[in-house]
């Protein structure tokens, strides 16, 4: 269900590089030359994802991570019509083999674009962290499971999958960006830990996309 229409936000929010700094143009240009891989194993330059249109790009930790699964389940609720109206792409990037893309999309109900950066080259160039940060107080509004149950579910998926396939580096953290067209960087958030997700509606609003009611509760609109 859509939230009330909101104008795009023009100022940056969040903690870009934890000090209010956006990535240098040179860093983005270097990352732009890296290749990402789609669900069919085709490689394309990272810049092709945002060179011609503005794009929301979400980097996830790994496809076994329960917090990533639940975050992407909410990303799946963003209507394609909202993105088309704003002329914005919504893209998720993981860091596993491309063979895991289709199963992860099926698991989460996600139908927008998804790619992988198997060697984590873009993760590294954009300064995304490895390991858990000290700030344990953050809580993603999109994660419903508690740590114990979420971890059990992740372990079960790992045990029922190929042996020793963690579907990405377990220590890698993710982040969210709004890029393009060209080398424009409108927003960058680097996750400090697995729960440090930027709220999806914050990113949508920054990109000029209508927000979404994730609560599944009816909204009262004054007329």
PDB file of C-alpha atoms in Angstrom:
ATOM      1  CA  UNK A   1       0.000   0.000   0.000  1.00  0.00           C
ATOM      2  CA  UNK A   2       1.374   3.405  -0.884  1.00  0.00           C
ATOM      3  CA  UNK A   3       2.071   6.074   1.664  1.00  0.00           C
ATOM      4  CA  UNK A   4       1.075   9.682   1.036  1.00  0.00           C
ATOM      5  CA  UNK A   5       2.965  11.351  -1.847  1.00  0.00           C
ATOM      6  CA  UNK A   6       6.139  13.054  -0.696  1.00  0.00           C
ATOM      7  CA  UNK A   7       8.490  15.434  -2.490  1.00  0.00           C
ATOM      8  CA  UNK A   8      12.042  14.198  -3.085  1.00  0.00           C
ATOM      9  CA  UNK A   9      14.518  15.058  -0.352  1.00  0.00           C
ATOM     10  CA  UNK A  10      17.490  16.995  -1.634  1.00  0.00           C
ATOM     11  CA  UNK A  11      19.812  16.777   1.360  1.00  0.00           C
ATOM     12  CA  UNK A  12      21.841  13.756   2.309  1.00  0.00           C
ATOM     13  CA  UNK A  13      20.889  11.748   5.377  1.00  0.00           C
ATOM     14  CA  UNK A  14      22.623   8.870   7.061  1.00  0.00           C
ATOM     15  CA  UNK A  15      26.283   8.291   7.805  1.00  0.00           C
ATOM     16  CA  UNK A  16      28.266   8.263   4.597  1.00  0.00           C
ATOM     17  CA  UNK A  17      31.668   6.889   5.528  1.00  0.00           C
ATOM     18  CA  UNK A  18      30.728   7.791   9.115  1.00  0.00           C
ATOM     19  CA  UNK A  19      31.958  11.349   8.594  1.00  0.00           C
ATOM     20  CA  UNK A  20      29.524  12.857   6.114  1.00  0.00           C
ATOM     21  CA  UNK A  21      31.825  12.247   3.142  1.00  0.00           C
ATOM     22  CA  UNK A  22      30.661  10.774  -0.131  1.00  0.00           C
ATOM     23  CA  UNK A  23      33.005   8.548  -2.139  1.00  0.00           C
ATOM     24  CA  UNK A  24      35.479  10.406  -4.317  1.00  0.00           C
ATOM     25  CA  UNK A  25      34.614  10.569  -8.002  1.00  0.00           C
ATOM     26  CA  UNK A  26      37.792   8.607  -8.704  1.00  0.00           C
ATOM     27  CA  UNK A  27      36.652   5.790  -6.414  1.00  0.00           C
ATOM     28  CA  UNK A  28      33.308   5.568  -8.150  1.00  0.00           C
ATOM     29  CA  UNK A  29      34.919   5.649 -11.581  1.00  0.00           C
ATOM     30  CA  UNK A  30      37.216   2.820 -10.549  1.00  0.00           C
ATOM     31  CA  UNK A  31      34.294   0.803  -9.214  1.00  0.00           C
ATOM     32  CA  UNK A  32      32.298   1.616 -12.352  1.00  0.00           C
ATOM     33  CA  UNK A  33      34.694  -0.484 -14.421  1.00  0.00           C
ATOM     34  CA  UNK A  34      34.142  -3.581 -12.292  1.00  0.00           C
ATOM     35  CA  UNK A  35      31.821  -6.267 -13.561  1.00  0.00           C
ATOM     36  CA  UNK A  36      28.661  -7.548 -11.922  1.00  0.00           C
ATOM     37  CA  UNK A  37      26.991 -10.795 -12.915  1.00  0.00           C
ATOM     38  CA  UNK A  38      23.281 -11.374 -13.528  1.00  0.00           C
ATOM     39  CA  UNK A  39      21.185 -14.453 -12.782  1.00  0.00           C
ATOM     40  CA  UNK A  40      22.116 -16.041 -16.115  1.00  0.00           C
ATOM     41  CA  UNK A  41      25.865 -15.581 -15.653  1.00  0.00           C
ATOM     42  CA  UNK A  42      26.201 -12.565 -17.948  1.00  0.00           C
ATOM     43  CA  UNK A  43      28.752  -9.951 -16.874  1.00  0.00           C
ATOM     44  CA  UNK A  44      28.089  -6.229 -17.277  1.00  0.00           C
ATOM     45  CA  UNK A  45      29.959  -3.142 -16.053  1.00  0.00           C
ATOM     46  CA  UNK A  46      28.714  -1.764 -12.746  1.00  0.00           C
ATOM     47  CA  UNK A  47      28.262   1.653 -14.376  1.00  0.00           C
ATOM     48  CA  UNK A  48      25.687   0.196 -16.778  1.00  0.00           C
ATOM     49  CA  UNK A  49      23.314  -0.022 -13.811  1.00  0.00           C
ATOM     50  CA  UNK A  50      23.191   3.740 -13.213  1.00  0.00           C
ATOM     51  CA  UNK A  51      24.898   5.453 -16.156  1.00  0.00           C
ATOM     52  CA  UNK A  52      21.692   6.495 -17.901  1.00  0.00           C
ATOM     53  CA  UNK A  53      19.167   6.559 -15.035  1.00  0.00           C
ATOM     54  CA  UNK A  54      19.160   7.207 -11.326  1.00  0.00           C
ATOM     55  CA  UNK A  55      19.412   3.953  -9.376  1.00  0.00           C
ATOM     56  CA  UNK A  56      18.948   2.827  -5.785  1.00  0.00           C
ATOM     57  CA  UNK A  57      21.669   0.212  -5.261  1.00  0.00           C
ATOM     58  CA  UNK A  58      21.528  -1.965  -2.154  1.00  0.00           C
ATOM     59  CA  UNK A  59      24.519  -4.158  -1.288  1.00  0.00           C
ATOM     60  CA  UNK A  60      23.597  -7.065   0.991  1.00  0.00           C
ATOM     61  CA  UNK A  61      25.866  -9.031   3.320  1.00  0.00           C
ATOM     62  CA  UNK A  62      25.242 -12.511   1.913  1.00  0.00           C
ATOM     63  CA  UNK A  63      22.266 -14.497   0.731  1.00  0.00           C
ATOM     64  CA  UNK A  64      22.175 -16.712   3.842  1.00  0.00           C
ATOM     65  CA  UNK A  65      21.925 -13.730   6.199  1.00  0.00           C
ATOM     66  CA  UNK A  66      18.462 -13.597   7.788  1.00  0.00           C
ATOM     67  CA  UNK A  67      18.570  -9.792   8.135  1.00  0.00           C
ATOM     68  CA  UNK A  68      19.343  -9.453   4.424  1.00  0.00           C
ATOM     69  CA  UNK A  69      16.530 -11.840   3.562  1.00  0.00           C
ATOM     70  CA  UNK A  70      13.988  -9.852   5.564  1.00  0.00           C
ATOM     71  CA  UNK A  71      15.259  -6.514   4.240  1.00  0.00           C
ATOM     72  CA  UNK A  72      14.975  -7.746   0.649  1.00  0.00           C
ATOM     73  CA  UNK A  73      11.500  -9.112   1.386  1.00  0.00           C
ATOM     74  CA  UNK A  74      10.478  -5.527   2.131  1.00  0.00           C
ATOM     75  CA  UNK A  75      12.310  -4.197  -0.936  1.00  0.00           C
ATOM     76  CA  UNK A  76      10.139  -6.631  -2.884  1.00  0.00           C
ATOM     77  CA  UNK A  77       7.072  -4.683  -1.721  1.00  0.00           C
ATOM     78  CA  UNK A  78       8.139  -1.548  -3.630  1.00  0.00           C
ATOM     79  CA  UNK A  79       5.779  -1.442  -6.636  1.00  0.00           C
ATOM     80  CA  UNK A  80       7.411  -1.356 -10.042  1.00  0.00           C
ATOM     81  CA  UNK A  81       4.937   1.384 -10.969  1.00  0.00           C
ATOM     82  CA  UNK A  82       6.438   3.680  -8.300  1.00  0.00           C
ATOM     83  CA  UNK A  83       9.920   3.151  -9.756  1.00  0.00           C
ATOM     84  CA  UNK A  84       8.779   3.693 -13.330  1.00  0.00           C
ATOM     85  CA  UNK A  85       6.927   6.875 -12.381  1.00  0.00           C
ATOM     86  CA  UNK A  86      10.118   8.288 -10.826  1.00  0.00           C
ATOM     87  CA  UNK A  87      12.349   6.815 -13.582  1.00  0.00           C
ATOM     88  CA  UNK A  88      14.479   5.079 -10.942  1.00  0.00           C
ATOM     89  CA  UNK A  89      15.946   1.564 -10.939  1.00  0.00           C
ATOM     90  CA  UNK A  90      16.001  -0.595  -7.801  1.00  0.00           C
ATOM     91  CA  UNK A  91      18.969  -2.955  -7.690  1.00  0.00           C
ATOM     92  CA  UNK A  92      20.248  -5.464  -5.137  1.00  0.00           C
ATOM     93  CA  UNK A  93      23.839  -6.692  -5.285  1.00  0.00           C
ATOM     94  CA  UNK A  94      25.153  -9.700  -3.387  1.00  0.00           C
ATOM     95  CA  UNK A  95      28.608 -11.257  -3.253  1.00  0.00           C
ATOM     96  CA  UNK A  96      27.997 -14.939  -3.940  1.00  0.00           C
ATOM     97  CA  UNK A  97      28.007 -17.006  -7.092  1.00  0.00           C
ATOM     98  CA  UNK A  98      25.358 -15.937  -9.584  1.00  0.00           C
ATOM     99  CA  UNK A  99      23.721 -19.360  -9.190  1.00  0.00           C
ATOM    100  CA  UNK A 100      22.191 -18.145  -5.919  1.00  0.00           C
ATOM    101  CA  UNK A 101      20.332 -15.178  -7.435  1.00  0.00           C
ATOM    102  CA  UNK A 102      17.237 -16.986  -8.682  1.00  0.00           C
ATOM    103  CA  UNK A 103      16.734 -19.060  -5.501  1.00  0.00           C
ATOM    104  CA  UNK A 104      17.140 -15.936  -3.346  1.00  0.00           C
ATOM    105  CA  UNK A 105      14.649 -13.999  -5.469  1.00  0.00           C
ATOM    106  CA  UNK A 106      12.206 -16.903  -5.198  1.00  0.00           C
ATOM    107  CA  UNK A 107      12.712 -17.063  -1.429  1.00  0.00           C
ATOM    108  CA  UNK A 108      12.132 -13.336  -0.891  1.00  0.00           C
ATOM    109  CA  UNK A 109       9.570 -12.623  -3.604  1.00  0.00           C
ATOM    110  CA  UNK A 110      11.917  -9.987  -5.039  1.00  0.00           C
ATOM    111  CA  UNK A 111      11.248  -9.259  -8.728  1.00  0.00           C
ATOM    112  CA  UNK A 112      13.400  -6.177  -9.326  1.00  0.00           C
ATOM    113  CA  UNK A 113      16.988  -6.295 -10.563  1.00  0.00           C
ATOM    114  CA  UNK A 114      19.630  -8.376  -8.773  1.00  0.00           C
ATOM    115  CA  UNK A 115      23.318  -8.982  -9.506  1.00  0.00           C
ATOM    116  CA  UNK A 116      26.392 -10.291  -7.715  1.00  0.00           C
ATOM    117  CA  UNK A 117      29.938  -9.026  -7.185  1.00  0.00           C
ATOM    118  CA  UNK A 118      31.568 -12.427  -6.484  1.00  0.00           C
ATOM    119  CA  UNK A 119      35.037 -11.083  -5.670  1.00  0.00           C
ATOM    120  CA  UNK A 120      33.661  -8.181  -3.587  1.00  0.00           C
ATOM    121  CA  UNK A 121      35.638  -5.728  -5.706  1.00  0.00           C
ATOM    122  CA  UNK A 122      32.959  -3.015  -5.600  1.00  0.00           C
ATOM    123  CA  UNK A 123      32.345  -3.603  -1.896  1.00  0.00           C
ATOM    124  CA  UNK A 124      36.036  -2.939  -1.232  1.00  0.00           C
ATOM    125  CA  UNK A 125      36.351   0.081  -3.513  1.00  0.00           C
ATOM    126  CA  UNK A 126      33.340   1.802  -1.949  1.00  0.00           C
ATOM    127  CA  UNK A 127      34.674   1.205   1.563  1.00  0.00           C
ATOM    128  CA  UNK A 128      32.119  -1.302   2.825  1.00  0.00           C
ATOM    129  CA  UNK A 129      33.103  -2.845   6.119  1.00  0.00           C
ATOM    130  CA  UNK A 130      33.959  -6.352   7.258  1.00  0.00           C
ATOM    131  CA  UNK A 131      33.075  -7.490  10.744  1.00  0.00           C
ATOM    132  CA  UNK A 132      30.518  -6.210  13.215  1.00  0.00           C
ATOM    133  CA  UNK A 133      30.787  -2.636  14.490  1.00  0.00           C
ATOM    134  CA  UNK A 134      30.615  -1.724  18.151  1.00  0.00           C
ATOM    135  CA  UNK A 135      27.275   0.073  17.858  1.00  0.00           C
ATOM    136  CA  UNK A 136      24.848  -2.662  18.890  1.00  0.00           C
ATOM    137  CA  UNK A 137      21.975  -0.273  19.571  1.00  0.00           C
ATOM    138  CA  UNK A 138      20.902   0.104  15.957  1.00  0.00           C
ATOM    139  CA  UNK A 139      17.862  -1.866  14.894  1.00  0.00           C
ATOM    140  CA  UNK A 140      16.628  -2.307  11.342  1.00  0.00           C
ATOM    141  CA  UNK A 141      12.928  -1.478  11.000  1.00  0.00           C
ATOM    142  CA  UNK A 142      12.712  -4.204   8.375  1.00  0.00           C
ATOM    143  CA  UNK A 143      14.031  -7.129  10.434  1.00  0.00           C
ATOM    144  CA  UNK A 144      11.274  -9.002  12.271  1.00  0.00           C
ATOM    145  CA  UNK A 145      13.162 -12.029  13.615  1.00  0.00           C
ATOM    146  CA  UNK A 146      15.193 -11.905  16.793  1.00  0.00           C
ATOM    147  CA  UNK A 147      18.869 -12.813  16.627  1.00  0.00           C
ATOM    148  CA  UNK A 148      18.433 -16.352  17.940  1.00  0.00           C
ATOM    149  CA  UNK A 149      15.610 -17.428  15.644  1.00  0.00           C
ATOM    150  CA  UNK A 150      17.077 -15.599  12.661  1.00  0.00           C
ATOM    151  CA  UNK A 151      20.444 -17.281  13.145  1.00  0.00           C
ATOM    152  CA  UNK A 152      18.785 -20.707  13.457  1.00  0.00           C
ATOM    153  CA  UNK A 153      16.961 -20.158  10.169  1.00  0.00           C
ATOM    154  CA  UNK A 154      20.197 -19.070   8.462  1.00  0.00           C
ATOM    155  CA  UNK A 155      22.008 -22.150   9.803  1.00  0.00           C
ATOM    156  CA  UNK A 156      19.207 -24.409   8.553  1.00  0.00           C
ATOM    157  CA  UNK A 157      19.405 -22.917   5.073  1.00  0.00           C
ATOM    158  CA  UNK A 158      23.182 -23.406   5.135  1.00  0.00           C
ATOM    159  CA  UNK A 159      22.844 -27.031   6.258  1.00  0.00           C
ATOM    160  CA  UNK A 160      20.308 -27.839   3.545  1.00  0.00           C
ATOM    161  CA  UNK A 161      22.392 -26.178   0.825  1.00  0.00           C
ATOM    162  CA  UNK A 162      25.717 -27.170  -0.785  1.00  0.00           C
ATOM    163  CA  UNK A 163      28.435 -27.975   1.749  1.00  0.00           C
ATOM    164  CA  UNK A 164      30.591 -25.046   2.890  1.00  0.00           C
ATOM    165  CA  UNK A 165      28.755 -22.615   0.616  1.00  0.00           C
ATOM    166  CA  UNK A 166      28.072 -19.517   2.715  1.00  0.00           C
ATOM    167  CA  UNK A 167      26.706 -17.650  -0.326  1.00  0.00           C
ATOM    168  CA  UNK A 168      29.185 -14.839   0.301  1.00  0.00           C
ATOM    169  CA  UNK A 169      31.738 -13.746   2.911  1.00  0.00           C
ATOM    170  CA  UNK A 170      29.927 -14.039   6.289  1.00  0.00           C
ATOM    171  CA  UNK A 171      31.894 -11.082   7.707  1.00  0.00           C
ATOM    172  CA  UNK A 172      31.046  -8.661   4.893  1.00  0.00           C
ATOM    173  CA  UNK A 173      28.694  -5.771   5.645  1.00  0.00           C
ATOM    174  CA  UNK A 174      26.540  -4.046   3.057  1.00  0.00           C
ATOM    175  CA  UNK A 175      25.263  -0.577   2.314  1.00  0.00           C
ATOM    176  CA  UNK A 176      22.948   1.495   0.162  1.00  0.00           C
ATOM    177  CA  UNK A 177      23.603   4.136  -2.482  1.00  0.00           C
ATOM    178  CA  UNK A 178      21.673   6.359  -4.836  1.00  0.00           C
ATOM    179  CA  UNK A 179      23.703   6.831  -8.012  1.00  0.00           C
ATOM    180  CA  UNK A 180      23.394   8.375 -11.433  1.00  0.00           C
ATOM    181  CA  UNK A 181      22.827   9.385 -14.024  1.00  0.00           C
ATOM    182  CA  UNK A 182      26.531   9.491 -14.767  1.00  0.00           C
ATOM    183  CA  UNK A 183      28.896   9.794 -11.814  1.00  0.00           C
ATOM    184  CA  UNK A 184      26.405  11.512  -9.484  1.00  0.00           C
ATOM    185  CA  UNK A 185      26.411  10.149  -5.929  1.00  0.00           C
ATOM    186  CA  UNK A 186      23.277  11.378  -4.192  1.00  0.00           C
ATOM    187  CA  UNK A 187      23.476   9.228  -1.069  1.00  0.00           C
ATOM    188  CA  UNK A 188      25.703   6.643   0.599  1.00  0.00           C
ATOM    189  CA  UNK A 189      25.110   4.614   3.747  1.00  0.00           C
ATOM    190  CA  UNK A 190      27.630   2.019   4.915  1.00  0.00           C
ATOM    191  CA  UNK A 191      26.192  -0.550   7.301  1.00  0.00           C
ATOM    192  CA  UNK A 192      28.095  -0.853  10.587  1.00  0.00           C
ATOM    193  CA  UNK A 193      26.584  -4.245  11.346  1.00  0.00           C
ATOM    194  CA  UNK A 194      23.893  -6.624  10.139  1.00  0.00           C
ATOM    195  CA  UNK A 195      21.063  -4.531  11.626  1.00  0.00           C
ATOM    196  CA  UNK A 196      22.296  -1.116  10.487  1.00  0.00           C
ATOM    197  CA  UNK A 197      20.020  -0.879   7.449  1.00  0.00           C
ATOM    198  CA  UNK A 198      18.901   2.503   6.190  1.00  0.00           C
ATOM    199  CA  UNK A 199      15.072   2.542   6.231  1.00  0.00           C
ATOM    200  CA  UNK A 200      13.743   1.777   2.770  1.00  0.00           C
ATOM    201  CA  UNK A 201      11.336   4.721   2.792  1.00  0.00           C
ATOM    202  CA  UNK A 202      14.252   7.050   3.529  1.00  0.00           C
ATOM    203  CA  UNK A 203      16.025   5.856   0.391  1.00  0.00           C
ATOM    204  CA  UNK A 204      12.847   5.992  -1.679  1.00  0.00           C
ATOM    205  CA  UNK A 205      12.135   9.543  -0.550  1.00  0.00           C
ATOM    206  CA  UNK A 206      15.695  10.632  -1.295  1.00  0.00           C
ATOM    207  CA  UNK A 207      15.384   9.191  -4.793  1.00  0.00           C
ATOM    208  CA  UNK A 208      12.020  10.855  -5.434  1.00  0.00           C
ATOM    209  CA  UNK A 209      10.054   7.590  -5.303  1.00  0.00           C
ATOM    210  CA  UNK A 210       6.718   7.250  -3.505  1.00  0.00           C
ATOM    211  CA  UNK A 211       7.005   5.647  -0.089  1.00  0.00           C
ATOM    212  CA  UNK A 212       5.467   2.312   0.913  1.00  0.00           C
ATOM    213  CA  UNK A 213       3.413   1.285   3.942  1.00  0.00           C
ATOM    214  CA  UNK A 214       5.386  -1.672   5.325  1.00  0.00           C
ATOM    215  CA  UNK A 215       3.195  -2.103   8.395  1.00  0.00           C
ATOM    216  CA  UNK A 216       0.285  -3.683   6.483  1.00  0.00           C
ATOM    217  CA  UNK A 217      -1.989  -1.459   8.515  1.00  0.00           C
ATOM    218  CA  UNK A 218      -4.587   0.722   6.743  1.00  0.00           C
ATOM    219  CA  UNK A 219      -3.648   4.371   6.651  1.00  0.00           C
ATOM    220  CA  UNK A 220      -6.114   7.128   7.486  1.00  0.00           C
ATOM    221  CA  UNK A 221      -5.980   9.919   4.920  1.00  0.00           C
ATOM    222  CA  UNK A 222      -7.616  13.264   5.701  1.00  0.00           C
ATOM    223  CA  UNK A 223      -9.800  14.550   2.888  1.00  0.00           C
TER     224      UNK A 223
END
